[in-house]
PDB file of N, CA, C and O in Angstrom:
ATOM      1  N   MET A 675      -1.859  -9.653  -7.738  1.00 87.00           N
ATOM      2  CA  MET A 675      -2.370  -9.535  -6.380  1.00 87.00           C
ATOM      3  C   MET A 675      -2.707  -8.057  -6.138  1.00 87.00           C
ATOM      4  O   MET A 675      -1.890  -7.185  -6.413  1.00 87.00           O
ATOM      5  N   THR A 676      -3.888  -7.787  -5.611  1.00 90.00           N
ATOM      6  CA  THR A 676      -4.280  -6.406  -5.325  1.00 90.00           C
ATOM      7  C   THR A 676      -3.607  -5.922  -4.042  1.00 90.00           C
ATOM      8  O   THR A 676      -3.058  -6.721  -3.273  1.00 90.00           O
ATOM      9  N   LEU A 677      -3.670  -4.622  -3.817  1.00 90.00           N
ATOM     10  CA  LEU A 677      -3.080  -4.048  -2.609  1.00 90.00           C
ATOM     11  C   LEU A 677      -3.698  -4.665  -1.355  1.00 90.00           C
ATOM     12  O   LEU A 677      -2.985  -5.042  -0.425  1.00 90.00           O
ATOM     13  N   ILE A 678      -5.003  -4.786  -1.316  1.00 91.00           N
ATOM     14  CA  ILE A 678      -5.686  -5.334  -0.141  1.00 91.00           C
ATOM     15  C   ILE A 678      -5.283  -6.786   0.077  1.00 91.00           C
ATOM     16  O   ILE A 678      -4.999  -7.201   1.197  1.00 91.00           O
ATOM     17  N   GLU A 679      -5.219  -7.571  -1.000  1.00 92.00           N
ATOM     18  CA  GLU A 679      -4.787  -8.967  -0.881  1.00 92.00           C
ATOM     19  C   GLU A 679      -3.360  -9.046  -0.344  1.00 92.00           C
ATOM     20  O   GLU A 679      -3.053  -9.884   0.508  1.00 92.00           O
ATOM     21  N   GLU A 680      -2.491  -8.161  -0.841  1.00 91.00           N
ATOM     22  CA  GLU A 680      -1.092  -8.122  -0.392  1.00 91.00           C
ATOM     23  C   GLU A 680      -1.003  -7.811   1.098  1.00 91.00           C
ATOM     24  O   GLU A 680      -0.285  -8.466   1.851  1.00 91.00           O
ATOM     25  N   LEU A 681      -1.740  -6.781   1.540  1.00 90.00           N
ATOM     26  CA  LEU A 681      -1.698  -6.395   2.953  1.00 90.00           C
ATOM     27  C   LEU A 681      -2.258  -7.485   3.857  1.00 90.00           C
ATOM     28  O   LEU A 681      -1.712  -7.751   4.929  1.00 90.00           O
ATOM     29  N   LYS A 682      -3.324  -8.149   3.416  1.00 92.00           N
ATOM     30  CA  LYS A 682      -3.889  -9.257   4.203  1.00 92.00           C
ATOM     31  C   LYS A 682      -2.911 -10.426   4.259  1.00 92.00           C
ATOM     32  O   LYS A 682      -2.705 -11.024   5.307  1.00 92.00           O
ATOM     33  N   TRP A 683      -2.295 -10.755   3.113  1.00 94.00           N
ATOM     34  CA  TRP A 683      -1.340 -11.866   3.056  1.00 94.00           C
ATOM     35  C   TRP A 683      -0.169 -11.626   3.994  1.00 94.00           C
ATOM     36  O   TRP A 683       0.331 -12.551   4.630  1.00 94.00           O
ATOM     37  N   ARG A 684       0.270 -10.390   4.100  1.00 91.00           N
ATOM     38  CA  ARG A 684       1.404 -10.045   4.965  1.00 91.00           C
ATOM     39  C   ARG A 684       0.995  -9.850   6.421  1.00 91.00           C
ATOM     40  O   ARG A 684       1.847  -9.597   7.269  1.00 91.00           O
ATOM     41  N   GLY A 685      -0.295  -9.931   6.719  1.00 89.00           N
ATOM     42  CA  GLY A 685      -0.761  -9.752   8.089  1.00 89.00           C
ATOM     43  C   GLY A 685      -0.804  -8.304   8.524  1.00 89.00           C
ATOM     44  O   GLY A 685      -0.845  -8.010   9.719  1.00 89.00           O
ATOM     45  N   LEU A 686      -0.801  -7.381   7.566  1.00 86.00           N
ATOM     46  CA  LEU A 686      -0.830  -5.954   7.886  1.00 86.00           C
ATOM     47  C   LEU A 686      -2.247  -5.391   7.895  1.00 86.00           C
ATOM     48  O   LEU A 686      -2.448  -4.241   8.259  1.00 86.00           O
ATOM     49  N   LEU A 687      -3.219  -6.191   7.490  1.00 89.00           N
ATOM     50  CA  LEU A 687      -4.605  -5.732   7.433  1.00 89.00           C
ATOM     51  C   LEU A 687      -5.515  -6.824   7.982  1.00 89.00           C
ATOM     52  O   LEU A 687      -5.458  -7.966   7.536  1.00 89.00           O
ATOM     53  N   HIS A 688      -6.325  -6.452   8.943  1.00 90.00           N
ATOM     54  CA  HIS A 688      -7.243  -7.421   9.542  1.00 90.00           C
ATOM     55  C   HIS A 688      -8.682  -7.162   9.118  1.00 90.00           C
ATOM     56  O   HIS A 688      -9.427  -8.086   8.829  1.00 90.00           O
ATOM     57  N   ASP A 689      -9.088  -5.905   9.097  1.00 92.00           N
ATOM     58  CA  ASP A 689     -10.469  -5.548   8.804  1.00 92.00           C
ATOM     59  C   ASP A 689     -10.470  -4.325   7.894  1.00 92.00           C
ATOM     60  O   ASP A 689      -9.525  -3.533   7.916  1.00 92.00           O
ATOM     61  N   ILE A 690     -11.539  -4.164   7.128  1.00 92.00           N
ATOM     62  CA  ILE A 690     -11.612  -3.046   6.185  1.00 92.00           C
ATOM     63  C   ILE A 690     -13.060  -2.583   6.058  1.00 92.00           C
ATOM     64  O   ILE A 690     -13.987  -3.385   6.160  1.00 92.00           O
ATOM     65  N   MET A 691     -13.238  -1.284   5.876  1.00 94.00           N
ATOM     66  CA  MET A 691     -14.575  -0.722   5.698  1.00 94.00           C
ATOM     67  C   MET A 691     -15.173  -1.201   4.382  1.00 94.00           C
ATOM     68  O   MET A 691     -14.451  -1.257   3.375  1.00 94.00           O
ATOM     69  N   PRO A 692     -16.453  -1.533   4.353  1.00 95.00           N
ATOM     70  CA  PRO A 692     -17.075  -1.953   3.090  1.00 95.00           C
ATOM     71  C   PRO A 692     -16.923  -0.873   2.019  1.00 95.00           C
ATOM     72  O   PRO A 692     -17.087   0.313   2.291  1.00 95.00           O
ATOM     73  N   GLY A 693     -16.570  -1.281   0.812  1.00 94.00           N
ATOM     74  CA  GLY A 693     -16.428  -0.364  -0.309  1.00 94.00           C
ATOM     75  C   GLY A 693     -15.025   0.191  -0.495  1.00 94.00           C
ATOM     76  O   GLY A 693     -14.727   0.792  -1.524  1.00 94.00           O
ATOM     77  N   THR A 694     -14.146  -0.016   0.485  1.00 91.00           N
ATOM     78  CA  THR A 694     -12.787   0.529   0.394  1.00 91.00           C
ATOM     79  C   THR A 694     -11.993  -0.128  -0.729  1.00 91.00           C
ATOM     80  O   THR A 694     -11.301   0.552  -1.494  1.00 91.00           O
ATOM     81  N   GLU A 695     -12.093  -1.422  -0.855  1.00 92.00           N
ATOM     82  CA  GLU A 695     -11.333  -2.134  -1.889  1.00 92.00           C
ATOM     83  C   GLU A 695     -11.746  -1.663  -3.284  1.00 92.00           C
ATOM     84  O   GLU A 695     -10.899  -1.444  -4.153  1.00 92.00           O
ATOM     85  N   GLU A 696     -13.027  -1.454  -3.491  1.00 93.00           N
ATOM     86  CA  GLU A 696     -13.518  -0.971  -4.778  1.00 93.00           C
ATOM     87  C   GLU A 696     -13.036   0.454  -5.037  1.00 93.00           C
ATOM     88  O   GLU A 696     -12.666   0.812  -6.156  1.00 93.00           O
ATOM     89  N   LEU A 697     -13.026   1.281  -3.998  1.00 94.00           N
ATOM     90  CA  LEU A 697     -12.589   2.677  -4.140  1.00 94.00           C
ATOM     91  C   LEU A 697     -11.130   2.766  -4.563  1.00 94.00           C
ATOM     92  O   LEU A 697     -10.794   3.487  -5.509  1.00 94.00           O
ATOM     93  N   ILE A 698     -10.257   2.010  -3.895  1.00 92.00           N
ATOM     94  CA  ILE A 698      -8.836   2.106  -4.238  1.00 92.00           C
ATOM     95  C   ILE A 698      -8.522   1.438  -5.579  1.00 92.00           C
ATOM     96  O   ILE A 698      -7.484   1.712  -6.163  1.00 92.00           O
ATOM     97  N   ALA A 699      -9.421   0.582  -6.072  1.00 91.00           N
ATOM     98  CA  ALA A 699      -9.236   0.000  -7.398  1.00 91.00           C
ATOM     99  C   ALA A 699      -9.599   1.009  -8.485  1.00 91.00           C
ATOM    100  O   ALA A 699      -9.099   0.933  -9.604  1.00 91.00           O
ATOM    101  N   GLN A 700     -10.454   1.985  -8.145  1.00 93.00           N
ATOM    102  CA  GLN A 700     -10.939   2.950  -9.130  1.00 93.00           C
ATOM    103  C   GLN A 700     -10.119   4.230  -9.190  1.00 93.00           C
ATOM    104  O   GLN A 700     -10.024   4.858 -10.231  1.00 93.00           O
ATOM    105  N   GLU A 701      -9.543   4.664  -8.073  1.00 93.00           N
ATOM    106  CA  GLU A 701      -8.845   5.948  -8.048  1.00 93.00           C
ATOM    107  C   GLU A 701      -7.722   5.942  -7.019  1.00 93.00           C
ATOM    108  O   GLU A 701      -7.653   5.056  -6.180  1.00 93.00           O
ATOM    109  N   GLN A 702      -6.867   6.965  -7.092  1.00 93.00           N
ATOM    110  CA  GLN A 702      -5.804   7.117  -6.103  1.00 93.00           C
ATOM    111  C   GLN A 702      -6.408   7.585  -4.789  1.00 93.00           C
ATOM    112  O   GLN A 702      -7.240   8.482  -4.761  1.00 93.00           O
ATOM    113  N   VAL A 703      -5.980   6.965  -3.700  1.00 93.00           N
ATOM    114  CA  VAL A 703      -6.460   7.318  -2.365  1.00 93.00           C
ATOM    115  C   VAL A 703      -5.246   7.558  -1.472  1.00 93.00           C
ATOM    116  O   VAL A 703      -4.310   6.754  -1.460  1.00 93.00           O
ATOM    117  N   LYS A 704      -5.254   8.664  -0.748  1.00 93.00           N
ATOM    118  CA  LYS A 704      -4.141   8.976   0.147  1.00 93.00           C
ATOM    119  C   LYS A 704      -4.256   8.172   1.431  1.00 93.00           C
ATOM    120  O   LYS A 704      -5.350   7.948   1.936  1.00 93.00           O
ATOM    121  N   ALA A 705      -3.103   7.765   1.952  1.00 90.00           N
ATOM    122  CA  ALA A 705      -3.043   7.078   3.246  1.00 90.00           C
ATOM    123  C   ALA A 705      -2.211   7.947   4.187  1.00 90.00           C
ATOM    124  O   ALA A 705      -1.175   8.476   3.804  1.00 90.00           O
ATOM    125  N   TYR A 706      -2.663   8.099   5.409  1.00 88.00           N
ATOM    126  CA  TYR A 706      -2.020   8.973   6.384  1.00 88.00           C
ATOM    127  C   TYR A 706      -1.639   8.195   7.630  1.00 88.00           C
ATOM    128  O   TYR A 706      -2.449   7.444   8.162  1.00 88.00           O
ATOM    129  N   VAL A 707      -0.399   8.350   8.078  1.00 86.00           N
ATOM    130  CA  VAL A 707       0.056   7.813   9.357  1.00 86.00           C
ATOM    131  C   VAL A 707       0.903   8.897  10.002  1.00 86.00           C
ATOM    132  O   VAL A 707       1.889   9.334   9.425  1.00 86.00           O
ATOM    133  N   GLY A 708       0.514   9.347  11.185  1.00 79.00           N
ATOM    134  CA  GLY A 708       1.295  10.354  11.898  1.00 79.00           C
ATOM    135  C   GLY A 708       2.110   9.711  13.004  1.00 79.00           C
ATOM    136  O   GLY A 708       1.749   8.664  13.548  1.00 79.00           O
ATOM    137  N   PHE A 709       3.229  10.339  13.334  1.00 74.00           N
ATOM    138  CA  PHE A 709       4.107   9.819  14.368  1.00 74.00           C
ATOM    139  C   PHE A 709       4.261  10.852  15.477  1.00 74.00           C
ATOM    140  O   PHE A 709       4.321  12.054  15.214  1.00 74.00           O
ATOM    141  N   ASP A 710       4.357  10.382  16.706  1.00 70.00           N
ATOM    142  CA  ASP A 710       4.445  11.233  17.888  1.00 70.00           C
ATOM    143  C   ASP A 710       5.743  12.036  17.889  1.00 70.00           C
ATOM    144  O   ASP A 710       6.829  11.466  17.967  1.00 70.00           O
ATOM    145  N   PRO A 711       5.647  13.356  17.845  1.00 65.00           N
ATOM    146  CA  PRO A 711       6.870  14.162  17.810  1.00 65.00           C
ATOM    147  C   PRO A 711       7.568  14.251  19.164  1.00 65.00           C
ATOM    148  O   PRO A 711       8.706  14.701  19.237  1.00 65.00           O
ATOM    149  N   LYS A 712       6.897  13.823  20.230  1.00 71.00           N
ATOM    150  CA  LYS A 712       7.496  13.900  21.566  1.00 71.00           C
ATOM    151  C   LYS A 712       8.334  12.668  21.910  1.00 71.00           C
ATOM    152  O   LYS A 712       9.048  12.655  22.886  1.00 71.00           O
ATOM    153  N   ALA A 713       8.230  11.636  21.087  1.00 70.00           N
ATOM    154  CA  ALA A 713       9.003  10.416  21.337  1.00 70.00           C
ATOM    155  C   ALA A 713      10.493  10.674  21.084  1.00 70.00           C
ATOM    156  O   ALA A 713      10.852  11.507  20.254  1.00 70.00           O
ATOM    157  N   ASP A 714      11.342   9.972  21.816  1.00 75.00           N
ATOM    158  CA  ASP A 714      12.793  10.128  21.637  1.00 75.00           C
ATOM    159  C   ASP A 714      13.245   9.680  20.255  1.00 75.00           C
ATOM    160  O   ASP A 714      14.178  10.241  19.683  1.00 75.00           O
ATOM    161  N   SER A 715      12.598   8.635  19.732  1.00 74.00           N
ATOM    162  CA  SER A 715      12.971   8.125  18.411  1.00 74.00           C
ATOM    163  C   SER A 715      11.845   7.240  17.889  1.00 74.00           C
ATOM    164  O   SER A 715      10.914   6.908  18.617  1.00 74.00           O
ATOM    165  N   LEU A 716      11.937   6.870  16.619  1.00 71.00           N
ATOM    166  CA  LEU A 716      11.005   5.888  16.080  1.00 71.00           C
ATOM    167  C   LEU A 716      11.433   4.521  16.603  1.00 71.00           C
ATOM    168  O   LEU A 716      12.592   4.291  16.904  1.00 71.00           O
ATOM    169  N   HIS A 717      10.487   3.593  16.736  1.00 79.00           N
ATOM    170  CA  HIS A 717      10.787   2.276  17.292  1.00 79.00           C
ATOM    171  C   HIS A 717      10.127   1.199  16.445  1.00 79.00           C
ATOM    172  O   HIS A 717       9.473   1.494  15.447  1.00 79.00           O
ATOM    173  N   ILE A 718      10.289  -0.034  16.816  1.00 80.00           N
ATOM    174  CA  ILE A 718       9.787  -1.164  16.034  1.00 80.00           C
ATOM    175  C   ILE A 718       8.269  -1.096  15.851  1.00 80.00           C
ATOM    176  O   ILE A 718       7.749  -1.527  14.837  1.00 80.00           O
ATOM    177  N   GLY A 719       7.564  -0.481  16.794  1.00 79.00           N
ATOM    178  CA  GLY A 719       6.115  -0.318  16.660  1.00 79.00           C
ATOM    179  C   GLY A 719       5.734   0.615  15.526  1.00 79.00           C
ATOM    180  O   GLY A 719       4.605   0.588  15.043  1.00 79.00           O
ATOM    181  N   ASN A 720       6.661   1.451  15.083  1.00 79.00           N
ATOM    182  CA  ASN A 720       6.411   2.335  13.948  1.00 79.00           C
ATOM    183  C   ASN A 720       6.640   1.624  12.616  1.00 79.00           C
ATOM    184  O   ASN A 720       6.221   2.120  11.571  1.00 79.00           O
ATOM    185  N   LEU A 721       7.303   0.479  12.640  1.00 83.00           N
ATOM    186  CA  LEU A 721       7.647  -0.215  11.407  1.00 83.00           C
ATOM    187  C   LEU A 721       6.414  -0.713  10.651  1.00 83.00           C
ATOM    188  O   LEU A 721       6.363  -0.616   9.421  1.00 83.00           O
ATOM    189  N   VAL A 722       5.412  -1.219  11.343  1.00 86.00           N
ATOM    190  CA  VAL A 722       4.224  -1.764  10.676  1.00 86.00           C
ATOM    191  C   VAL A 722       3.511  -0.685   9.857  1.00 86.00           C
ATOM    192  O   VAL A 722       3.242  -0.894   8.672  1.00 86.00           O
ATOM    193  N   PRO A 723       3.184   0.481  10.439  1.00 86.00           N
ATOM    194  CA  PRO A 723       2.530   1.493   9.604  1.00 86.00           C
ATOM    195  C   PRO A 723       3.445   2.024   8.491  1.00 86.00           C
ATOM    196  O   PRO A 723       2.964   2.339   7.401  1.00 86.00           O
ATOM    197  N   ILE A 724       4.744   2.107   8.742  1.00 86.00           N
ATOM    198  CA  ILE A 724       5.670   2.563   7.701  1.00 86.00           C
ATOM    199  C   ILE A 724       5.681   1.561   6.544  1.00 86.00           C
ATOM    200  O   ILE A 724       5.610   1.943   5.369  1.00 86.00           O
ATOM    201  N   MET A 725       5.739   0.274   6.845  1.00 89.00           N
ATOM    202  CA  MET A 725       5.728  -0.746   5.791  1.00 89.00           C
ATOM    203  C   MET A 725       4.392  -0.753   5.042  1.00 89.00           C
ATOM    204  O   MET A 725       4.353  -0.967   3.832  1.00 89.00           O
ATOM    205  N   SER A 726       3.303  -0.478   5.761  1.00 90.00           N
ATOM    206  CA  SER A 726       2.000  -0.380   5.093  1.00 90.00           C
ATOM    207  C   SER A 726       1.999   0.771   4.096  1.00 90.00           C
ATOM    208  O   SER A 726       1.474   0.642   2.987  1.00 90.00           O
ATOM    209  N   LEU A 727       2.592   1.902   4.485  1.00 92.00           N
ATOM    210  CA  LEU A 727       2.680   3.041   3.568  1.00 92.00           C
ATOM    211  C   LEU A 727       3.556   2.721   2.358  1.00 92.00           C
ATOM    212  O   LEU A 727       3.271   3.175   1.248  1.00 92.00           O
ATOM    213  N   VAL A 728       4.607   1.935   2.558  1.00 93.00           N
ATOM    214  CA  VAL A 728       5.469   1.530   1.438  1.00 93.00           C
ATOM    215  C   VAL A 728       4.657   0.725   0.424  1.00 93.00           C
ATOM    216  O   VAL A 728       4.707   0.976  -0.784  1.00 93.00           O
ATOM    217  N   HIS A 729       3.874  -0.237   0.897  1.00 93.00           N
ATOM    218  CA  HIS A 729       3.034  -1.043   0.000  1.00 93.00           C
ATOM    219  C   HIS A 729       1.985  -0.168  -0.670  1.00 93.00           C
ATOM    220  O   HIS A 729       1.673  -0.348  -1.847  1.00 93.00           O
ATOM    221  N   TRP A 730       1.434   0.766   0.082  1.00 92.00           N
ATOM    222  CA  TRP A 730       0.431   1.695  -0.440  1.00 92.00           C
ATOM    223  C   TRP A 730       1.030   2.482  -1.619  1.00 92.00           C
ATOM    224  O   TRP A 730       0.410   2.610  -2.667  1.00 92.00           O
ATOM    225  N   GLN A 731       2.248   3.015  -1.422  1.00 95.00           N
ATOM    226  CA  GLN A 731       2.908   3.799  -2.460  1.00 95.00           C
ATOM    227  C   GLN A 731       3.255   2.941  -3.676  1.00 95.00           C
ATOM    228  O   GLN A 731       3.082   3.370  -4.816  1.00 95.00           O
ATOM    229  N   ARG A 732       3.732   1.726  -3.451  1.00 94.00           N
ATOM    230  CA  ARG A 732       4.068   0.833  -4.567  1.00 94.00           C
ATOM    231  C   ARG A 732       2.844   0.487  -5.408  1.00 94.00           C
ATOM    232  O   ARG A 732       2.976   0.160  -6.588  1.00 94.00           O
ATOM    233  N   ALA A 733       1.646   0.565  -4.796  1.00 93.00           N
ATOM    234  CA  ALA A 733       0.408   0.292  -5.522  1.00 93.00           C
ATOM    235  C   ALA A 733      -0.097   1.529  -6.267  1.00 93.00           C
ATOM    236  O   ALA A 733      -1.151   1.492  -6.890  1.00 93.00           O
ATOM    237  N   GLY A 734       0.667   2.637  -6.175  1.00 93.00           N
ATOM    238  CA  GLY A 734       0.305   3.834  -6.932  1.00 93.00           C
ATOM    239  C   GLY A 734      -0.495   4.870  -6.177  1.00 93.00           C
ATOM    240  O   GLY A 734      -1.025   5.801  -6.779  1.00 93.00           O
ATOM    241  N   HIS A 735      -0.589   4.724  -4.858  1.00 94.00           N
ATOM    242  CA  HIS A 735      -1.340   5.671  -4.045  1.00 94.00           C
ATOM    243  C   HIS A 735      -0.370   6.562  -3.260  1.00 94.00           C
ATOM    244  O   HIS A 735       0.688   6.102  -2.830  1.00 94.00           O
ATOM    245  N   PRO A 736      -0.737   7.837  -3.042  1.00 94.00           N
ATOM    246  CA  PRO A 736       0.180   8.740  -2.324  1.00 94.00           C
ATOM    247  C   PRO A 736       0.139   8.539  -0.802  1.00 94.00           C
ATOM    248  O   PRO A 736      -0.922   8.624  -0.198  1.00 94.00           O
ATOM    249  N   PRO A 737       1.293   8.262  -0.186  1.00 93.00           N
ATOM    250  CA  PRO A 737       1.346   8.148   1.281  1.00 93.00           C
ATOM    251  C   PRO A 737       1.655   9.504   1.913  1.00 93.00           C
ATOM    252  O   PRO A 737       2.323  10.342   1.305  1.00 93.00           O
ATOM    253  N   ILE A 738       1.170   9.707   3.128  1.00 89.00           N
ATOM    254  CA  ILE A 738       1.477  10.911   3.899  1.00 89.00           C
ATOM    255  C   ILE A 738       1.954  10.450   5.271  1.00 89.00           C
ATOM    256  O   ILE A 738       1.237   9.751   5.973  1.00 89.00           O
ATOM    257  N   ALA A 739       3.169  10.858   5.659  1.00 81.00           N
ATOM    258  CA  ALA A 739       3.741  10.440   6.945  1.00 81.00           C
ATOM    259  C   ALA A 739       4.390  11.632   7.641  1.00 81.00           C
ATOM    260  O   ALA A 739       5.609  11.748   7.676  1.00 81.00           O
ATOM    261  N   PRO A 740       3.594  12.530   8.214  1.00 78.00           N
ATOM    262  CA  PRO A 740       4.180  13.678   8.892  1.00 78.00           C
ATOM    263  C   PRO A 740       4.787  13.302  10.251  1.00 78.00           C
ATOM    264  O   PRO A 740       4.284  12.432  10.946  1.00 78.00           O
ATOM    265  N   VAL A 741       5.885  13.944  10.572  1.00 71.00           N
ATOM    266  CA  VAL A 741       6.512  13.799  11.884  1.00 71.00           C
ATOM    267  C   VAL A 741       6.844  15.218  12.321  1.00 71.00           C
ATOM    268  O   VAL A 741       7.530  15.934  11.619  1.00 71.00           O
ATOM    269  N   GLY A 742       6.317  15.604  13.456  1.00 68.00           N
ATOM    270  CA  GLY A 742       6.630  16.955  13.926  1.00 68.00           C
ATOM    271  C   GLY A 742       5.489  17.593  14.661  1.00 68.00           C
ATOM    272  O   GLY A 742       4.528  16.932  15.055  1.00 68.00           O
ATOM    273  N   GLY A 743       5.584  18.900  14.820  1.00 64.00           N
ATOM    274  CA  GLY A 743       4.650  19.649  15.644  1.00 64.00           C
ATOM    275  C   GLY A 743       3.197  19.536  15.222  1.00 64.00           C
ATOM    276  O   GLY A 743       2.312  19.449  16.066  1.00 64.00           O
ATOM    277  N   ASP A 744       2.933  19.533  13.920  1.00 59.00           N
ATOM    278  CA  ASP A 744       1.544  19.424  13.465  1.00 59.00           C
ATOM    279  C   ASP A 744       0.909  18.109  13.877  1.00 59.00           C
ATOM    280  O   ASP A 744      -0.266  18.044  14.204  1.00 59.00           O
ATOM    281  N   THR A 745       1.683  17.041  13.847  1.00 56.00           N
ATOM    282  CA  THR A 745       1.170  15.737  14.259  1.00 56.00           C
ATOM    283  C   THR A 745       0.774  15.754  15.731  1.00 56.00           C
ATOM    284  O   THR A 745      -0.238  15.182  16.131  1.00 56.00           O
ATOM    285  N   GLY A 746       1.540  16.442  16.558  1.00 58.00           N
ATOM    286  CA  GLY A 746       1.231  16.536  17.989  1.00 58.00           C
ATOM    287  C   GLY A 746      -0.025  17.347  18.253  1.00 58.00           C
ATOM    288  O   GLY A 746      -0.675  17.182  19.288  1.00 58.00           O
ATOM    289  N   MET A 747      -0.390  18.204  17.336  1.00 62.00           N
ATOM    290  CA  MET A 747      -1.578  19.039  17.498  1.00 62.00           C
ATOM    291  C   MET A 747      -2.857  18.331  17.055  1.00 62.00           C
ATOM    292  O   MET A 747      -3.943  18.766  17.393  1.00 62.00           O
ATOM    293  N   VAL A 748      -2.726  17.251  16.277  1.00 58.00           N
ATOM    294  CA  VAL A 748      -3.906  16.556  15.741  1.00 58.00           C
ATOM    295  C   VAL A 748      -4.662  15.852  16.831  1.00 58.00           C
ATOM    296  O   VAL A 748      -4.251  15.328  17.739  1.00 58.00           O
TER     297      VAL A 748
END
């Protein structure tokens, strides 16, 4: 099962840009998810992107998940 098939099967992916599946099959692609540094804590709404990054990493792609001041500046 490919990464895209896995994410769709789990309900973590609804739509995708044309050519993305071919790109990630050919080379490593970084995935980025930033979290709000002003929040009191992470919550259940953060779990979906975190789990997506876990699947991304297991497929051999580097995940990026910054938490802190730089994320608030983006």
